[in-house]
mmCIF file of C-alpha atoms in Angstrom:
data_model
loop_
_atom_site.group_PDB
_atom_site.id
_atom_site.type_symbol
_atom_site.label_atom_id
_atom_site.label_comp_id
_atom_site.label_asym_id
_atom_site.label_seq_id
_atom_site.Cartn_x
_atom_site.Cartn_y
_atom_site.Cartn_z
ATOM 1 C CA UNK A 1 -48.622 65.499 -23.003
ATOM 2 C CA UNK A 2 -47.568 62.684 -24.616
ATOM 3 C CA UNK A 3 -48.318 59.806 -22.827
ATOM 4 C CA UNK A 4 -51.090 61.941 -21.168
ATOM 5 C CA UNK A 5 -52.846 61.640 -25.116
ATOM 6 C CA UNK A 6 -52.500 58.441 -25.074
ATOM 7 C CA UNK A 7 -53.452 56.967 -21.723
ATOM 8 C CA UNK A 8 -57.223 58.940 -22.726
ATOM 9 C CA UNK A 9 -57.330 56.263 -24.813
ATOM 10 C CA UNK A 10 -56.219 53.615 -22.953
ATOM 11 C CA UNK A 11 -52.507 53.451 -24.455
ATOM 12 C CA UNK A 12 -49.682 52.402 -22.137
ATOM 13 C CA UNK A 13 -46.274 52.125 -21.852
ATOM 14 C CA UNK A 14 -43.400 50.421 -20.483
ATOM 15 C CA UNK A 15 -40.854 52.217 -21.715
ATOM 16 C CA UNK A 16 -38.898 54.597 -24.248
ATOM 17 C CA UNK A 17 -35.307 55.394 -25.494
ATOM 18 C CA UNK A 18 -34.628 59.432 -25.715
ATOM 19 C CA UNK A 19 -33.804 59.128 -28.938
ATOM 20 C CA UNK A 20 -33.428 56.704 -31.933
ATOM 21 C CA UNK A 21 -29.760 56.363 -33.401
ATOM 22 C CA UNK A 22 -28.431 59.146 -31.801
ATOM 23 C CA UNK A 23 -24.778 58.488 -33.678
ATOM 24 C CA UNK A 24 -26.033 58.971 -36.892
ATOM 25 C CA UNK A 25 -25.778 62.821 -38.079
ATOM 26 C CA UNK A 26 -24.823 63.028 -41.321
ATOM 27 C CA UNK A 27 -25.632 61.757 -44.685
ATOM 28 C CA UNK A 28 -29.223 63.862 -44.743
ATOM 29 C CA UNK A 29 -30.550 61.559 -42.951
ATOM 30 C CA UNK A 30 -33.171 63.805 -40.499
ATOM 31 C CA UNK A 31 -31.983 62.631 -36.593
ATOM 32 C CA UNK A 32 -30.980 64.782 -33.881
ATOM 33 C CA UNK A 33 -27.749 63.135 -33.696
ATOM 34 C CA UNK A 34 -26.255 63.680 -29.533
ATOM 35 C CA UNK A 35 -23.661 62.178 -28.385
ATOM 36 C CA UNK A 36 -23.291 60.191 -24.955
ATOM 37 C CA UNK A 37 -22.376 63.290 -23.106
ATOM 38 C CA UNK A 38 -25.513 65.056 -24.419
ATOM 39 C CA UNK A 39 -27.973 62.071 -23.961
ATOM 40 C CA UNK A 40 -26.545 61.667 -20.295
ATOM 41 C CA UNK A 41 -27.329 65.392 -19.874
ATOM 42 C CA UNK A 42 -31.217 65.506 -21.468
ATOM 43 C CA UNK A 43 -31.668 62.435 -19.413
ATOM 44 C CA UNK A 44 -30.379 63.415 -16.334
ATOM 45 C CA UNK A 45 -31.444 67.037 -15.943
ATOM 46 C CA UNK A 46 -34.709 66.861 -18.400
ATOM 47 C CA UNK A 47 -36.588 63.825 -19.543
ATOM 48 C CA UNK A 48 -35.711 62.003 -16.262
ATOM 49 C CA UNK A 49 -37.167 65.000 -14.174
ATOM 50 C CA UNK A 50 -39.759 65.254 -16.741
ATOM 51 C CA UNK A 51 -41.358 62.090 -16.637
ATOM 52 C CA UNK A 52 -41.465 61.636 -12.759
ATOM 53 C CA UNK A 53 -42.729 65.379 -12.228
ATOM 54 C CA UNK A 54 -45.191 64.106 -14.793
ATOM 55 C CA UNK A 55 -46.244 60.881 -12.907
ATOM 56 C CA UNK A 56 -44.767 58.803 -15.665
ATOM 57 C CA UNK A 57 -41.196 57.772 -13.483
ATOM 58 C CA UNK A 58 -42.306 53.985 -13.948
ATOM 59 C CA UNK A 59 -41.373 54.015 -17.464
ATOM 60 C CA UNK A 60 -38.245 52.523 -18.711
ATOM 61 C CA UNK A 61 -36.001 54.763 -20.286
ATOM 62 C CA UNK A 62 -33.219 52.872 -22.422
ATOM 63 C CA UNK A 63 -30.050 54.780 -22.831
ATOM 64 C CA UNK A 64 -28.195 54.159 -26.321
ATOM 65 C CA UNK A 65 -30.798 52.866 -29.506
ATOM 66 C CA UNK A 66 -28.331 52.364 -31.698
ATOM 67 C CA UNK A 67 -25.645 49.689 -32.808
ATOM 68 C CA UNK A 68 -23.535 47.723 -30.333
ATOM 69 C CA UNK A 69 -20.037 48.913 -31.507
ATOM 70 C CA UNK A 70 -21.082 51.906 -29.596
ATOM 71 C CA UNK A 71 -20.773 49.654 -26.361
ATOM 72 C CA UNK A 72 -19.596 50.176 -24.139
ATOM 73 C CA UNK A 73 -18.274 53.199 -24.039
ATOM 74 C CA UNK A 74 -21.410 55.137 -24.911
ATOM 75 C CA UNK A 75 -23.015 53.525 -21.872
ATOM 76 C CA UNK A 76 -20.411 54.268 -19.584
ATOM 77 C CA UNK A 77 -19.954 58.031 -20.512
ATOM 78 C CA UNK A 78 -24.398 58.078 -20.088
ATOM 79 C CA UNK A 79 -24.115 56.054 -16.713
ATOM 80 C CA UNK A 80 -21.306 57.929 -15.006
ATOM 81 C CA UNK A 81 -23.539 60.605 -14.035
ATOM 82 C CA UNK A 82 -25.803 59.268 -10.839
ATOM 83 C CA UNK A 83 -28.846 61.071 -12.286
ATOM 84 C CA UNK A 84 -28.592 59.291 -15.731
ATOM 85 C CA UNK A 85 -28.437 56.334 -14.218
ATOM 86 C CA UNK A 86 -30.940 56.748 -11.837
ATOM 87 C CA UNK A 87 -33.707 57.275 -14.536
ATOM 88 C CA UNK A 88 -31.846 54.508 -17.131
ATOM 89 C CA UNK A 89 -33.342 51.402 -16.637
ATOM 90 C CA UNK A 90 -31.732 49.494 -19.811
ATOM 91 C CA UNK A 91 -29.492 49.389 -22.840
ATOM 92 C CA UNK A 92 -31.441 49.487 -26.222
ATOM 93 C CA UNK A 93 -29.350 48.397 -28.786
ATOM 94 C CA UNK A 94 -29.728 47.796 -32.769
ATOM 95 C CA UNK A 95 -28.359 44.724 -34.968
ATOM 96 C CA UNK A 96 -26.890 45.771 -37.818
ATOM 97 C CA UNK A 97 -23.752 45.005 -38.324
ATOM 98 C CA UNK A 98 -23.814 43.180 -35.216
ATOM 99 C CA UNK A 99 -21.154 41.209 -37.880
ATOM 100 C CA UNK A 100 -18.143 43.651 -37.109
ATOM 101 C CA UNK A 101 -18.432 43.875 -33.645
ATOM 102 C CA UNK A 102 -17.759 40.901 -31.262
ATOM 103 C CA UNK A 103 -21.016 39.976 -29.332
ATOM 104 C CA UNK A 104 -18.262 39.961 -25.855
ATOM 105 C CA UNK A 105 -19.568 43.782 -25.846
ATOM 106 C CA UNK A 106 -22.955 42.932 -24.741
ATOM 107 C CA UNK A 107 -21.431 40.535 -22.174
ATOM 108 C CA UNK A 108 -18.903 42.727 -20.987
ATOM 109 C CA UNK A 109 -21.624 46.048 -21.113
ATOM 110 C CA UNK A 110 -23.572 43.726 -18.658
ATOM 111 C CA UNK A 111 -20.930 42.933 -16.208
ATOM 112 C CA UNK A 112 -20.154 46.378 -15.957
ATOM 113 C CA UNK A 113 -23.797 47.435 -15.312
ATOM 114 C CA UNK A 114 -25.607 44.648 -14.214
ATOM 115 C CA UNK A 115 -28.663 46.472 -12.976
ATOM 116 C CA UNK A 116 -29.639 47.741 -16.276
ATOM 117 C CA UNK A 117 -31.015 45.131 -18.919
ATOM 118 C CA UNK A 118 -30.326 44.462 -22.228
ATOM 119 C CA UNK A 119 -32.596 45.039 -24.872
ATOM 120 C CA UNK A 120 -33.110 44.516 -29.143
ATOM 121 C CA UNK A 121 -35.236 47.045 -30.568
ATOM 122 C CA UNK A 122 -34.518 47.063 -33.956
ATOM 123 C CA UNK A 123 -32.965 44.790 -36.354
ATOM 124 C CA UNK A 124 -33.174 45.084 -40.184
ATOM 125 C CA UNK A 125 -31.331 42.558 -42.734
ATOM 126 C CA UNK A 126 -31.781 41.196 -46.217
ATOM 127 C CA UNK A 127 -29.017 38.571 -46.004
ATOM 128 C CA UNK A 128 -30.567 36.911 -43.233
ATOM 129 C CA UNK A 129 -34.266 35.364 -43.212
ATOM 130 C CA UNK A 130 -35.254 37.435 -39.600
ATOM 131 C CA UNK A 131 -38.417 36.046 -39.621
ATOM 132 C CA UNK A 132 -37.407 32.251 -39.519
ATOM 133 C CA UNK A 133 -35.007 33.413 -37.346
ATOM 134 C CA UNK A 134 -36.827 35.336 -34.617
ATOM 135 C CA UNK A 135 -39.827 31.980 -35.820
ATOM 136 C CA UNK A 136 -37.073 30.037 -33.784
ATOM 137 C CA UNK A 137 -36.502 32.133 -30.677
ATOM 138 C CA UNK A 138 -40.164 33.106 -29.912
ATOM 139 C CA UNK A 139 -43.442 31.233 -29.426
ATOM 140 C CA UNK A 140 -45.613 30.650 -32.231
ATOM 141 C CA UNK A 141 -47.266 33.120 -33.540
ATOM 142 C CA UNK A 142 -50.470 33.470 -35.758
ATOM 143 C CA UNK A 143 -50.121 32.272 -39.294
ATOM 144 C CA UNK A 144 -49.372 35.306 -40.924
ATOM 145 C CA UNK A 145 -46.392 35.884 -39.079
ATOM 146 C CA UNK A 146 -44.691 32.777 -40.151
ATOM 147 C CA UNK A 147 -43.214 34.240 -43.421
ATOM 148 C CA UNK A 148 -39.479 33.381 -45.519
ATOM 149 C CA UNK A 149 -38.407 37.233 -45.326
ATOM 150 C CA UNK A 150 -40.329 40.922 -44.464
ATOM 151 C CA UNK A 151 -41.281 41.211 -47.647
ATOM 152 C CA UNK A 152 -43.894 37.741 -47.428
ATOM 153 C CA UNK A 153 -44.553 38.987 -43.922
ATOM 154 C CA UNK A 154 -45.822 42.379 -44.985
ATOM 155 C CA UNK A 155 -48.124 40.378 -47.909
ATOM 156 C CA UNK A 156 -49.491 38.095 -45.398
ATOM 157 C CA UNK A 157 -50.053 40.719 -42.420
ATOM 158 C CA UNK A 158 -51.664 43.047 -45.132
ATOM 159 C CA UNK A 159 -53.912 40.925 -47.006
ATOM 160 C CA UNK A 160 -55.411 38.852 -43.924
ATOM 161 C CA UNK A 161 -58.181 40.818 -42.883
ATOM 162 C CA UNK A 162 -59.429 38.138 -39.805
ATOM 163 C CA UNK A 163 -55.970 38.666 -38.128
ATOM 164 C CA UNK A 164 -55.618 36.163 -35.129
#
């Protein structure tokens, strides 16, 4: 029902993780929280059926959305079921504190599934200026993107009502 709401309004897709940091169940902090076992399962004998049966089976589903110290292992245990990995098209994985974990992980998650991409899809941190960061990895972008930190970003996107 989902993406049937928003395709009546001309809203589409390419793809969705089952759930956002799936690790993180405690401190009040209002997730689900599954582990890899459980996420494997939902995917494999739910959202995976779900979504074809629904004519939505061309949508990327990304196994993981959380930090990389969870790899690989939390990919393996999701991928070792030939249902799961079926449906899983990628990896979604988070940068903070991309600083204790060796980057090898992402390498060495990739060699071991090479079929499923790699993919960012959140990254939050104060010590670092992201946006001159990200200004250097991407094309440019309209003016009120190119900001110091979030905070200037925000001020710009907000108070430029002709956005490009």
């Amino acid at each position: 029902r989902y993406f049937d709401a928003y395709a009546r309004e001309n809203v589409s897709f390419w793809g969705l993780a089952p759930q956002n940091e799936p690790t993180v169940n405690r401190n009040n902090i209002p997730v689900m929280g599954w582990s890899a076992a459980q996420e494997r399962n939902w995917v494999a004998n739910y959202l995976g059926p779900t979504l074809v049966e629904a004519g939505y089976g061309g949508l990327k589903i990304m196994a993981l959305d959380d930090n990389r110290n969870n790899l690989p292992d939390w990919v393996d245990v999701v991928l070792s079921d030939e249902a799961a990995a079926e449906y899983v098209s990628g990896i979604a994985v988070h940068w903070y504190q991309d600083s204790r974990t060796n980057d090898s992980v992402l390498e060495q998650t990739h060699e071991m599934h090479p079929d499923k991409f790699l993919f960012y899809t959140e990254a939050c941190n104060p010590e670092v200026h992201v946006m001159r960061h990200l200004s250097q990895l991407c094309p440019p972008a309209p003016s009120w993107n190119h900001a110091e930190n979030l905070s200037e970003a925000h001020s710009l996107h907000t108070a430029k009502p002709d956005r490009e």
